[in-house]
Amino acid sequence: MSAWLAQHLQVFKQVLHRCSQDFSHTLLISLVIGITLTLPVLGYVLIQNLSDLTGKAHQEAQISVFLRADLAEETISGIRHKLETHPAVRSVKFVSKEQALEQLESSFSDATLIESLQHNPLPDAFQIEPDSLDTVKLGQLKTQLGNLDGVQEVVLDTDWLNRINSLVLLAKRILWLVAGLFGLLLITVISNTVRMQIMSQRDEIELSQLIGATAAFTRRPFLYLGWLYGLLGGLLSIAISVLIVYIFNRSIAPLAAAYQSDFFLNYPDLYIAITICLIAAAIGLFSAYFSATRYISKSIG
Amino acid sequence: MITFDNVTKRYPGSHEALTNVSFSINDGELVYVTGHSGAGKSTLLKLMAAIERPTNGAVIINQQNIAKLKSSSLPFVRRNIGMVFQDHKLLFDRNCYHNVALPLAINGIIGAEAGKRIRAALDKVGLLSKEKAMPITLSGGEQQRLAIARAVVSRPSILIADEPTGNLDRDYATDIMQLFGAFQQVGVTVIVATHDALGKVSPQDKVLKLGHGRLIDTEVKI
């Protein structure tokens, strides 16, 4: 086992040595892979940020239950009890017509407009935080609340959220498609690079096979090479993505400030960074295996 | 022990390179394979080195029939055979030490043990002082000796050399043939393909004479 590990370690060292000897070529190939991967990574970062935004909006989603104006205190208490014990309702807040008028007054700069009203036209209401944000369940809850005695109107405005969710879903599918295409592009780039490397080491490969090297032995350095290219490309793509997000955030900050917003894009997190590097390394390994198996088998005889 | 039993080798789209060749070589023998150009010497050596398989017949090397072995098993047969190629097949992108290291790496021998064996092999062929030299800086005779060091470094039981003195002057050629004799003295089976072996043959050596792909004569010199 230790001999097996030592052999792998030696091959890995040889590959590192060769890569360092031809550093500019290694960097160039890794950059090609890194830039190719950057687009899907940035796409993912954007979609992730958009999903976070819609998620927050969902968290703030509330149902307003407006009551009829002529309800007695006991009826309102009865409705409150029904709402508080409803399994699909997380929390209930009563907003009296007086509180609603105060909120309205505070939102207007010209208070005389409100004072000119002869009576308070606003109804008593309950603001409900639903237990589930599932649009189907929300629809069902809205119907049930609308059927309660004394309820005038139930307002649930989630249509715009549903539209954004649909767009995010569409963007995610497009991203998968793009990522798949770029994955194929990476396989082509790495396969071709490994093929060129095999061609440049053809004499060594042929000699090795003539004096007893197995296919696995001959293939091994190229597998390490493909894996290394993929890993370096993955790391570079993360670095490039972080740099782009940093530049974007710096550029957007004055605009966000002008709109009194603290909007900024989140950086790719560690989970994404590790996942991208692993996927890139796996693509590199697969491409190298494909190329080495195909071209090395032809070299002897 | 190497046994050829009625071996025929035919390359696709070509004539028969060997036809019904049969002979045996015992362990520790020094055997010369002679014949004119195109007689089938190289094909015979490739069959002995498990680089080619026979079209018909049996090639048995160390009790293993090459014709019946799976392709994945052939590399393990080759590891027990040291091969000196006609064109040396040295790797010019690395020094002498690393050229000789290749068969050991294939056999899984690395580190201090490998270093010891590499230096011993280089010492045996008189190139220890040039372990860091690049092959391109060596003379023809030194390149040939380097190829021999690489062939013997993993201590094979069979050493095969294809025209090892073909491009060398008389002095170098004599040195090389003496080296092969030295390996035979320590129990290695040595097979040398050559145009002009008969002038160098010792009385106890065996000669396989080929002509047009057929074994003309199996002669044991006494």
Short mmCIF file of C-alpha atoms in Angstrom, two decimals:
data_model
loop_
_atom_site.label_atom_id
_atom_site.label_comp_id
_atom_site.label_asym_id
_atom_site.label_seq_id
_atom_site.Cartn_x
_atom_site.Cartn_y
_atom_site.Cartn_z
CA MET A 1 0.00 0.00 0.00
CA SER A 2 2.78 2.41 0.93
CA ALA A 3 4.66 1.50 -2.29
CA TRP A 4 1.49 2.19 -4.25
CA LEU A 5 1.11 5.56 -2.56
CA ALA A 6 4.80 6.34 -3.07
CA GLN A 7 4.43 5.63 -6.80
CA HIS A 8 1.43 7.95 -7.05
CA LEU A 9 3.27 10.61 -5.10
CA GLN A 10 6.26 10.33 -7.41
CA VAL A 11 4.09 10.64 -10.51
CA PHE A 12 2.32 13.64 -8.99
CA LYS A 13 5.67 15.27 -8.25
CA GLN A 14 6.79 14.62 -11.84
CA VAL A 15 3.61 16.22 -13.17
CA LEU A 16 4.05 19.24 -10.87
CA HIS A 17 7.66 19.51 -12.00
CA ARG A 18 6.66 19.42 -15.67
CA CYS A 19 3.91 22.01 -15.07
CA SER A 20 6.33 24.31 -13.25
CA GLN A 21 8.92 23.89 -16.01
CA ASP A 22 6.33 25.04 -18.54
CA PHE A 23 4.58 27.45 -16.19
CA SER A 24 3.31 29.87 -18.84
CA HIS A 25 1.59 27.03 -20.74
CA THR A 26 0.08 25.65 -17.54
CA LEU A 27 -1.18 29.11 -16.57
CA LEU A 28 -2.61 29.70 -20.04
CA ILE A 29 -4.53 26.41 -20.06
CA SER A 30 -5.76 27.00 -16.50
CA LEU A 31 -6.88 30.49 -17.47
CA VAL A 32 -8.85 29.15 -20.43
CA ILE A 33 -10.57 26.68 -18.10
CA GLY A 34 -11.03 29.35 -15.41
CA ILE A 35 -12.59 31.89 -17.77
CA THR A 36 -14.84 29.21 -19.28
CA LEU A 37 -16.07 28.30 -15.80
CA THR A 38 -16.50 31.92 -14.69
CA LEU A 39 -19.66 32.51 -16.71
CA PRO A 40 -21.67 29.68 -15.11
CA VAL A 41 -20.26 30.61 -11.68
CA LEU A 42 -21.34 34.24 -12.10
CA GLY A 43 -24.71 33.10 -13.41
CA TYR A 44 -25.13 30.97 -10.32
CA VAL A 45 -24.11 33.86 -8.05
CA LEU A 46 -26.67 36.15 -9.71
CA ILE A 47 -29.45 33.60 -9.46
CA GLN A 48 -28.53 32.86 -5.86
CA ASN A 49 -28.75 36.56 -5.04
CA LEU A 50 -32.09 36.85 -6.82
CA SER A 51 -33.40 33.79 -4.98
CA ASP A 52 -32.32 35.34 -1.68
CA LEU A 53 -34.19 38.52 -2.55
CA THR A 54 -37.41 36.72 -3.46
CA GLY A 55 -37.02 34.55 -0.35
CA LYS A 56 -36.87 37.66 1.81
CA ALA A 57 -39.90 39.07 0.03
CA HIS A 58 -41.71 35.81 0.72
CA GLN A 59 -40.80 36.11 4.39
CA GLU A 60 -42.46 39.49 4.41
CA ALA A 61 -45.58 38.20 2.67
CA GLN A 62 -48.66 38.89 4.77
CA ILE A 63 -52.37 38.41 4.36
CA SER A 64 -54.60 41.33 5.25
CA VAL A 65 -58.11 40.36 6.42
CA PHE A 66 -60.41 43.38 6.33
CA LEU A 67 -63.58 43.19 8.46
CA ARG A 68 -67.02 44.62 7.86
CA ALA A 69 -67.57 48.00 9.53
CA ASP A 70 -70.66 46.97 11.49
CA LEU A 71 -69.15 44.13 13.53
CA ALA A 72 -69.57 43.92 17.29
CA GLU A 73 -66.61 43.40 19.64
CA GLU A 74 -67.68 39.81 20.35
CA THR A 75 -67.76 38.96 16.63
CA ILE A 76 -64.28 40.43 16.16
CA SER A 77 -63.01 38.38 19.15
CA GLY A 78 -64.60 35.28 17.63
CA ILE A 79 -62.84 35.88 14.32
CA ARG A 80 -59.54 36.48 16.14
CA HIS A 81 -59.95 33.15 17.97
CA LYS A 82 -60.63 31.33 14.70
CA LEU A 83 -57.57 32.91 13.10
CA GLU A 84 -55.28 32.18 16.06
CA THR A 85 -56.32 28.52 16.13
CA HIS A 86 -56.11 28.04 12.36
CA PRO A 87 -53.34 25.49 11.58
CA ALA A 88 -52.09 27.41 8.54
CA VAL A 89 -51.66 30.68 10.46
CA ARG A 90 -48.42 31.42 12.27
CA SER A 91 -49.26 34.78 13.87
CA VAL A 92 -52.13 37.22 14.02
CA LYS A 93 -52.02 40.95 14.60
CA PHE A 94 -55.14 43.07 15.02
CA VAL A 95 -55.03 46.56 13.49
CA SER A 96 -58.00 48.65 14.57
CA LYS A 97 -59.49 51.26 12.25
CA GLU A 98 -58.05 53.98 14.55
CA GLN A 99 -54.53 52.50 14.31
CA ALA A 100 -54.91 52.23 10.56
CA LEU A 101 -55.90 55.90 10.34
CA GLU A 102 -52.87 56.90 12.43
CA GLN A 103 -50.61 54.92 10.09
CA LEU A 104 -52.24 56.63 7.13
CA GLU A 105 -51.76 60.07 8.69
CA SER A 106 -48.10 59.39 9.40
CA SER A 107 -47.50 58.39 5.81
CA PHE A 108 -48.95 61.65 4.45
CA SER A 109 -46.91 64.84 4.67
CA ASP A 110 -50.08 66.95 4.42
CA ALA A 111 -52.18 66.02 7.49
CA THR A 112 -55.00 68.40 6.57
CA LEU A 113 -56.11 66.03 3.84
CA ILE A 114 -56.83 63.32 6.45
CA GLU A 115 -58.34 65.81 8.89
CA SER A 116 -60.79 66.90 6.24
CA LEU A 117 -62.41 63.45 6.31
CA GLN A 118 -65.76 63.57 8.15
CA HIS A 119 -65.42 60.00 9.46
CA ASN A 120 -62.84 57.19 9.50
CA PRO A 121 -63.44 55.18 6.33
CA LEU A 122 -60.94 52.45 7.21
CA PRO A 123 -62.09 49.02 8.46
CA ASP A 124 -60.71 46.97 11.33
CA ALA A 125 -58.27 44.38 10.03
CA PHE A 126 -56.10 41.43 10.92
CA GLN A 127 -52.59 41.06 9.54
CA ILE A 128 -51.73 37.41 9.27
CA GLU A 129 -48.37 35.74 8.80
CA PRO A 130 -49.01 32.44 7.08
CA ASP A 131 -47.28 29.25 8.19
CA SER A 132 -46.42 28.16 4.65
CA LEU A 133 -45.23 30.26 1.75
CA ASP A 134 -46.37 27.70 -0.79
CA THR A 135 -48.53 29.55 -3.30
CA VAL A 136 -51.15 26.75 -3.47
CA LYS A 137 -51.52 26.64 0.32
CA LEU A 138 -51.65 30.44 0.45
CA GLY A 139 -54.47 30.40 -2.09
CA GLN A 140 -56.39 27.83 -0.05
CA LEU A 141 -55.91 29.89 3.14
CA LYS A 142 -57.12 33.02 1.38
CA THR A 143 -60.32 31.24 0.31
CA GLN A 144 -60.93 29.85 3.82
CA LEU A 145 -60.42 33.29 5.41
CA GLY A 146 -62.72 34.93 2.87
CA ASN A 147 -65.51 32.50 3.90
CA LEU A 148 -65.40 33.54 7.57
CA ASP A 149 -68.45 35.46 8.80
CA GLY A 150 -67.72 39.18 9.15
CA VAL A 151 -64.80 39.23 6.71
CA GLN A 152 -65.19 41.86 3.99
CA GLU A 153 -62.07 41.21 1.95
CA VAL A 154 -58.86 39.21 2.03
CA VAL A 155 -55.82 40.69 0.27
CA LEU A 156 -52.91 38.51 -0.70
CA ASP A 157 -50.67 40.07 -3.32
CA THR A 158 -48.19 37.41 -4.31
CA ASP A 159 -48.65 37.52 -8.06
CA TRP A 160 -45.50 39.58 -8.58
CA LEU A 161 -43.56 37.12 -6.40
CA ASN A 162 -44.87 34.21 -8.45
CA ARG A 163 -43.73 35.95 -11.61
CA ILE A 164 -40.23 36.50 -10.18
CA ASN A 165 -40.12 32.90 -8.99
CA SER A 166 -40.98 31.73 -12.50
CA LEU A 167 -38.24 33.92 -13.91
CA VAL A 168 -35.73 32.57 -11.38
CA LEU A 169 -36.76 29.02 -12.28
CA LEU A 170 -36.32 29.79 -15.98
CA ALA A 171 -32.93 31.40 -15.28
CA LYS A 172 -31.85 28.33 -13.30
CA ARG A 173 -32.77 26.03 -16.19
CA ILE A 174 -30.91 28.23 -18.66
CA LEU A 175 -27.94 28.22 -16.29
CA TRP A 176 -27.93 24.41 -16.18
CA LEU A 177 -28.01 24.35 -19.97
CA VAL A 178 -25.17 26.87 -20.22
CA ALA A 179 -23.18 25.02 -17.55
CA GLY A 180 -23.66 21.77 -19.49
CA LEU A 181 -22.46 23.36 -22.72
CA PHE A 182 -19.46 24.89 -20.99
CA GLY A 183 -18.75 21.53 -19.38
CA LEU A 184 -18.60 19.98 -22.85
CA LEU A 185 -16.33 22.82 -23.95
CA LEU A 186 -14.04 22.11 -20.99
CA ILE A 187 -13.92 18.40 -21.83
CA THR A 188 -12.89 19.32 -25.37
CA VAL A 189 -10.22 21.81 -24.21
CA ILE A 190 -8.69 19.48 -21.60
CA SER A 191 -8.89 16.39 -23.84
CA ASN A 192 -7.10 18.24 -26.59
CA THR A 193 -4.46 19.60 -24.23
CA VAL A 194 -3.80 16.14 -22.83
CA ARG A 195 -3.70 14.72 -26.36
CA MET A 196 -1.02 17.26 -27.29
CA GLN A 197 0.90 16.31 -24.17
CA ILE A 198 0.63 12.62 -25.12
CA MET A 199 1.93 13.43 -28.59
CA SER A 200 4.89 15.31 -27.13
CA GLN A 201 5.72 12.33 -24.89
CA ARG A 202 5.06 9.69 -27.51
CA ASP A 203 8.62 8.32 -27.39
CA GLU A 204 8.49 7.87 -23.63
CA ILE A 205 5.06 6.23 -23.80
CA GLU A 206 6.13 3.82 -26.54
CA LEU A 207 9.33 2.91 -24.72
CA SER A 208 7.49 2.43 -21.43
CA GLN A 209 5.04 0.06 -23.03
CA LEU A 210 7.81 -1.88 -24.76
CA ILE A 211 9.58 -2.49 -21.45
CA GLY A 212 6.52 -3.49 -19.45
CA ALA A 213 4.42 -0.48 -18.48
CA THR A 214 0.74 -1.26 -18.05
CA ALA A 215 -1.95 0.97 -19.54
CA ALA A 216 -2.69 2.31 -16.05
CA PHE A 217 0.96 3.22 -15.48
CA THR A 218 1.20 5.01 -18.82
CA ARG A 219 -2.09 6.80 -18.29
CA ARG A 220 -1.43 7.91 -14.71
CA PRO A 221 0.61 11.12 -15.32
CA PHE A 222 -1.97 12.38 -17.78
CA LEU A 223 -4.81 11.76 -15.31
CA TYR A 224 -2.94 13.83 -12.75
CA LEU A 225 -2.32 16.47 -15.40
CA GLY A 226 -6.02 16.70 -16.35
CA TRP A 227 -7.06 16.75 -12.70
CA LEU A 228 -4.53 19.49 -11.95
CA TYR A 229 -5.62 21.61 -14.93
CA GLY A 230 -9.25 21.29 -13.80
CA LEU A 231 -8.45 22.17 -10.19
CA LEU A 232 -6.33 25.20 -11.14
CA GLY A 233 -9.03 26.30 -13.59
CA GLY A 234 -11.68 25.95 -10.85
CA LEU A 235 -9.61 28.02 -8.41
CA LEU A 236 -9.01 30.67 -11.06
CA SER A 237 -12.71 30.82 -11.94
CA ILE A 238 -13.57 31.45 -8.27
CA ALA A 239 -10.89 34.14 -8.04
CA ILE A 240 -12.14 35.81 -11.24
CA SER A 241 -15.78 35.63 -10.04
CA VAL A 242 -14.90 37.18 -6.67
CA LEU A 243 -13.02 39.94 -8.45
CA ILE A 244 -15.95 40.65 -10.79
CA VAL A 245 -18.46 40.72 -7.89
CA TYR A 246 -16.12 43.02 -5.95
CA ILE A 247 -15.85 45.42 -8.89
CA PHE A 248 -19.63 45.26 -9.44
CA ASN A 249 -20.37 46.01 -5.77
CA ARG A 250 -17.93 48.93 -5.78
CA SER A 251 -19.57 50.29 -8.92
CA ILE A 252 -23.16 49.82 -7.77
CA ALA A 253 -22.64 51.27 -4.27
CA PRO A 254 -23.16 54.97 -5.22
CA LEU A 255 -26.28 54.10 -7.24
CA ALA A 256 -27.70 51.99 -4.38
CA ALA A 257 -26.96 54.84 -1.94
CA ALA A 258 -28.85 57.28 -4.20
CA TYR A 259 -31.90 55.02 -3.84
CA GLN A 260 -31.30 54.63 -0.08
CA SER A 261 -30.65 50.94 -0.61
CA ASP A 262 -27.90 48.74 0.70
CA PHE A 263 -28.07 46.47 -2.35
CA PHE A 264 -24.98 44.42 -3.12
CA LEU A 265 -24.22 41.02 -4.60
CA ASN A 266 -23.15 38.24 -2.25
CA TYR A 267 -19.79 36.63 -3.04
CA PRO A 268 -19.65 32.93 -3.96
CA ASP A 269 -19.49 31.12 -0.63
CA LEU A 270 -17.05 28.38 0.43
CA TYR A 271 -19.53 25.64 -0.47
CA ILE A 272 -19.78 26.96 -4.04
CA ALA A 273 -16.00 27.42 -4.26
CA ILE A 274 -15.35 23.82 -3.19
CA THR A 275 -18.12 22.46 -5.42
CA ILE A 276 -16.81 24.33 -8.48
CA CYS A 277 -13.24 23.16 -7.83
CA LEU A 278 -14.38 19.54 -7.38
CA ILE A 279 -16.53 19.64 -10.53
CA ALA A 280 -13.68 21.22 -12.53
CA ALA A 281 -11.19 18.65 -11.22
CA ALA A 282 -13.62 15.82 -12.05
CA ILE A 283 -14.12 17.18 -15.58
CA GLY A 284 -10.33 17.40 -15.95
CA LEU A 285 -9.88 13.84 -14.74
CA PHE A 286 -12.62 12.48 -17.01
CA SER A 287 -11.31 14.38 -20.05
CA ALA A 288 -7.76 13.18 -19.43
CA TYR A 289 -8.93 9.58 -18.96
CA PHE A 290 -10.93 9.77 -22.18
CA SER A 291 -8.00 11.25 -24.12
CA ALA A 292 -5.30 9.04 -22.61
CA THR A 293 -7.30 5.83 -23.09
CA ARG A 294 -8.00 6.75 -26.67
CA TYR A 295 -4.52 7.86 -27.76
CA ILE A 296 -2.19 5.76 -25.60
CA SER A 297 -3.73 2.48 -26.75
CA LYS A 298 -2.69 3.40 -30.30
CA SER A 299 0.95 4.07 -29.49
CA ILE A 300 2.37 0.53 -29.30
CA GLY A 301 2.76 -1.76 -32.26
CA MET B 1 13.77 -20.97 -20.80
CA ILE B 2 12.51 -19.81 -24.16
CA THR B 3 10.79 -22.20 -26.54
CA PHE B 4 9.54 -21.52 -30.06
CA ASP B 5 7.26 -24.29 -31.28
CA ASN B 6 6.45 -24.13 -35.00
CA VAL B 7 6.07 -20.35 -34.87
CA THR B 8 4.78 -18.39 -37.82
CA LYS B 9 4.40 -14.61 -37.82
CA ARG B 10 2.50 -12.86 -40.54
CA TYR B 11 1.90 -9.10 -40.47
CA PRO B 12 -1.46 -7.92 -41.82
CA GLY B 13 -1.22 -7.19 -45.52
CA SER B 14 2.33 -8.47 -45.70
CA HIS B 15 4.32 -11.64 -46.26
CA GLU B 16 5.28 -14.11 -43.54
CA ALA B 17 8.15 -12.62 -41.53
CA LEU B 18 8.76 -16.02 -39.85
CA THR B 19 7.68 -19.46 -41.01
CA ASN B 20 7.50 -22.58 -38.84
CA VAL B 21 10.40 -21.67 -36.57
CA SER B 22 11.17 -24.04 -33.69
CA PHE B 23 14.03 -23.97 -31.17
CA SER B 24 14.75 -23.80 -27.45
CA ILE B 25 17.08 -21.60 -25.43
CA ASN B 26 18.11 -22.72 -21.97
CA ASP B 27 18.55 -20.44 -19.00
CA GLY B 28 21.94 -18.71 -18.90
CA GLU B 29 22.80 -19.31 -22.56
CA LEU B 30 24.33 -16.73 -24.86
CA VAL B 31 22.60 -16.97 -28.23
CA TYR B 32 23.36 -15.12 -31.44
CA VAL B 33 20.61 -14.62 -34.00
CA THR B 34 22.13 -14.04 -37.41
CA GLY B 35 20.88 -13.59 -40.93
CA HIS B 36 20.71 -11.12 -43.76
CA SER B 37 18.64 -7.98 -43.62
CA GLY B 38 14.95 -8.91 -43.73
CA ALA B 39 15.65 -12.48 -42.60
CA GLY B 40 13.30 -12.07 -39.63
CA LYS B 41 15.76 -11.34 -36.82
CA SER B 42 13.88 -8.33 -35.43
CA THR B 43 10.55 -10.16 -35.60
CA LEU B 44 12.08 -13.09 -33.74
CA LEU B 45 13.35 -10.75 -31.02
CA LYS B 46 9.99 -8.96 -30.74
CA LEU B 47 8.30 -12.33 -30.24
CA MET B 48 10.87 -13.22 -27.56
CA ALA B 49 10.29 -9.87 -25.85
CA ALA B 50 6.50 -10.35 -25.90
CA ILE B 51 6.14 -7.24 -28.03
CA GLU B 52 4.51 -9.25 -30.81
CA ARG B 53 2.39 -12.40 -30.69
CA PRO B 54 2.77 -15.29 -33.13
CA THR B 55 0.19 -15.81 -35.86
CA ASN B 56 0.56 -19.58 -35.39
CA GLY B 57 2.52 -21.77 -33.01
CA ALA B 58 3.62 -21.24 -29.44
CA VAL B 59 6.17 -18.86 -27.92
CA ILE B 60 6.83 -19.97 -24.36
CA ILE B 61 8.80 -17.62 -22.11
CA ASN B 62 9.36 -18.67 -18.50
CA GLN B 63 6.55 -21.23 -18.77
CA GLN B 64 4.09 -18.70 -20.19
CA ASN B 65 2.65 -19.07 -23.68
CA ILE B 66 2.64 -15.54 -25.15
CA ALA B 67 0.05 -16.49 -27.75
CA LYS B 68 -2.49 -17.37 -25.09
CA LEU B 69 -1.86 -14.61 -22.60
CA LYS B 70 -4.32 -11.75 -22.26
CA SER B 71 -3.08 -8.36 -23.53
CA SER B 72 -3.24 -7.00 -20.00
CA SER B 73 -0.79 -9.73 -18.86
CA LEU B 74 1.88 -9.06 -21.50
CA PRO B 75 3.44 -6.03 -19.71
CA PHE B 76 4.26 -8.25 -16.73
CA VAL B 77 6.10 -10.71 -19.02
CA ARG B 78 8.04 -7.84 -20.60
CA ARG B 79 9.22 -6.62 -17.19
CA ASN B 80 11.33 -9.74 -16.81
CA ILE B 81 13.04 -9.13 -20.16
CA GLY B 82 15.71 -6.49 -20.71
CA MET B 83 15.58 -5.11 -24.23
CA VAL B 84 18.34 -3.18 -26.02
CA PHE B 85 16.83 -1.65 -29.10
CA GLN B 86 18.61 -1.13 -32.39
CA ASP B 87 17.96 2.63 -32.22
CA HIS B 88 18.63 2.72 -28.44
CA LYS B 89 15.31 4.50 -27.74
CA LEU B 90 16.92 6.82 -25.22
CA LEU B 91 14.88 9.71 -23.86
CA PHE B 92 16.74 12.88 -24.75
CA ASP B 93 14.73 15.14 -22.44
CA ARG B 94 16.29 13.64 -19.29
CA ASN B 95 19.74 12.71 -18.04
CA CYS B 96 21.37 9.27 -17.93
CA TYR B 97 20.23 8.61 -14.36
CA HIS B 98 16.57 9.22 -15.20
CA ASN B 99 16.79 7.19 -18.41
CA VAL B 100 17.92 4.19 -16.40
CA ALA B 101 15.30 4.90 -13.71
CA LEU B 102 12.35 4.27 -16.06
CA PRO B 103 12.19 0.43 -15.88
CA LEU B 104 12.48 0.60 -12.10
CA ALA B 105 9.59 3.07 -11.87
CA ILE B 106 7.54 0.70 -14.04
CA ASN B 107 8.40 -2.13 -11.62
CA GLY B 108 7.41 0.03 -8.67
CA ILE B 109 10.97 0.45 -7.37
CA ILE B 110 11.64 4.02 -6.32
CA GLY B 111 13.59 5.92 -3.70
CA ALA B 112 16.90 4.77 -2.20
CA GLU B 113 16.68 1.22 -3.58
CA ALA B 114 16.18 2.62 -7.08
CA GLY B 115 19.13 4.98 -6.68
CA LYS B 116 21.36 2.12 -5.58
CA ARG B 117 20.38 -0.04 -8.54
CA ILE B 118 20.67 2.78 -11.08
CA ARG B 119 24.20 3.63 -9.97
CA ALA B 120 25.17 -0.04 -9.97
CA ALA B 121 23.90 -0.43 -13.53
CA LEU B 122 25.67 2.73 -14.69
CA ASP B 123 28.84 1.55 -12.97
CA LYS B 124 28.60 -1.82 -14.70
CA VAL B 125 28.60 -0.16 -18.13
CA GLY B 126 31.23 2.45 -17.14
CA LEU B 127 28.94 5.48 -17.11
CA LEU B 128 28.69 6.23 -13.41
CA SER B 129 30.63 9.47 -13.82
CA LYS B 130 28.08 10.59 -16.45
CA GLU B 131 24.88 9.96 -14.50
CA LYS B 132 23.87 13.63 -14.81
CA ALA B 133 24.90 13.96 -18.45
CA MET B 134 22.23 14.27 -21.11
CA PRO B 135 22.24 11.40 -23.66
CA ILE B 136 22.80 13.81 -26.53
CA THR B 137 26.26 14.58 -25.14
CA LEU B 138 27.29 10.90 -25.19
CA SER B 139 29.15 9.13 -28.00
CA GLY B 140 27.47 6.33 -29.98
CA GLY B 141 29.19 3.68 -27.85
CA GLU B 142 28.22 5.41 -24.62
CA GLN B 143 24.61 5.72 -25.76
CA GLN B 144 24.61 1.99 -26.48
CA ARG B 145 26.02 1.27 -23.02
CA LEU B 146 23.40 3.53 -21.47
CA ALA B 147 20.72 1.53 -23.28
CA ILE B 148 22.28 -1.66 -21.86
CA ALA B 149 22.28 -0.17 -18.34
CA ARG B 150 18.58 0.59 -18.71
CA ALA B 151 17.93 -2.95 -19.96
CA VAL B 152 19.68 -4.64 -17.02
CA VAL B 153 18.77 -2.28 -14.16
CA SER B 154 15.67 -4.23 -13.17
CA ARG B 155 17.74 -7.45 -13.14
CA PRO B 156 15.88 -9.35 -15.89
CA SER B 157 16.44 -13.05 -16.43
CA ILE B 158 16.55 -12.50 -20.20
CA LEU B 159 18.51 -9.80 -22.03
CA ILE B 160 17.74 -9.22 -25.70
CA ALA B 161 19.77 -6.93 -27.94
CA ASP B 162 18.88 -6.03 -31.51
CA GLU B 163 21.99 -5.21 -33.57
CA PRO B 164 23.79 -3.68 -30.58
CA THR B 165 27.06 -3.15 -32.46
CA GLY B 166 25.63 -2.19 -35.83
CA ASN B 167 26.75 1.44 -35.79
CA LEU B 168 29.85 1.09 -33.62
CA ASP B 169 33.51 0.85 -34.55
CA ARG B 170 35.44 -2.32 -33.73
CA ASP B 171 36.76 -1.23 -30.29
CA TYR B 172 33.37 -0.10 -29.03
CA ALA B 173 31.73 -3.22 -30.49
CA THR B 174 34.20 -5.45 -28.67
CA ASP B 175 33.46 -3.64 -25.37
CA ILE B 176 29.74 -4.10 -25.83
CA MET B 177 30.04 -7.81 -26.67
CA GLN B 178 32.23 -8.32 -23.61
CA LEU B 179 29.50 -6.69 -21.52
CA PHE B 180 26.94 -9.17 -22.82
CA GLY B 181 29.36 -11.98 -22.04
CA ALA B 182 29.67 -10.65 -18.48
CA PHE B 183 25.90 -10.69 -18.00
CA GLN B 184 25.73 -14.25 -19.29
CA GLN B 185 28.43 -15.22 -16.78
CA VAL B 186 26.10 -14.21 -13.91
CA GLY B 187 23.25 -16.37 -15.21
CA VAL B 188 21.35 -14.02 -17.51
CA THR B 189 20.07 -15.51 -20.77
CA VAL B 190 21.47 -13.23 -23.47
CA ILE B 191 20.15 -13.11 -27.03
CA VAL B 192 21.95 -10.90 -29.52
CA ALA B 193 20.82 -10.29 -33.07
CA THR B 194 23.78 -9.39 -35.28
CA HIS B 195 25.02 -9.42 -38.85
CA ASP B 196 28.54 -10.46 -38.01
CA ALA B 197 28.38 -12.44 -34.80
CA LEU B 198 30.27 -15.46 -35.96
CA GLY B 199 33.60 -13.71 -35.67
CA LYS B 200 32.98 -13.11 -31.97
CA VAL B 201 31.33 -16.35 -30.97
CA SER B 202 32.83 -18.39 -28.16
CA PRO B 203 32.88 -22.16 -28.63
CA GLN B 204 30.01 -22.78 -26.17
CA ASP B 205 27.65 -20.15 -27.64
CA LYS B 206 24.58 -21.01 -29.70
CA VAL B 207 23.82 -19.48 -33.11
CA LEU B 208 20.36 -19.28 -34.68
CA LYS B 209 20.75 -18.59 -38.38
CA LEU B 210 17.72 -17.18 -40.19
CA GLY B 211 17.10 -16.89 -43.92
CA HIS B 212 13.92 -15.55 -45.51
CA GLY B 213 11.98 -16.05 -42.28
CA ARG B 214 13.05 -19.65 -41.80
CA LEU B 215 15.50 -21.13 -39.36
CA ILE B 216 18.35 -22.39 -41.55
CA ASP B 217 20.57 -23.70 -38.84
CA THR B 218 20.68 -24.13 -35.06
CA GLU B 219 24.31 -24.52 -34.33
CA VAL B 220 25.97 -25.06 -30.99
CA LYS B 221 29.62 -24.17 -31.21
CA ILE B 222 31.89 -26.59 -29.41
#
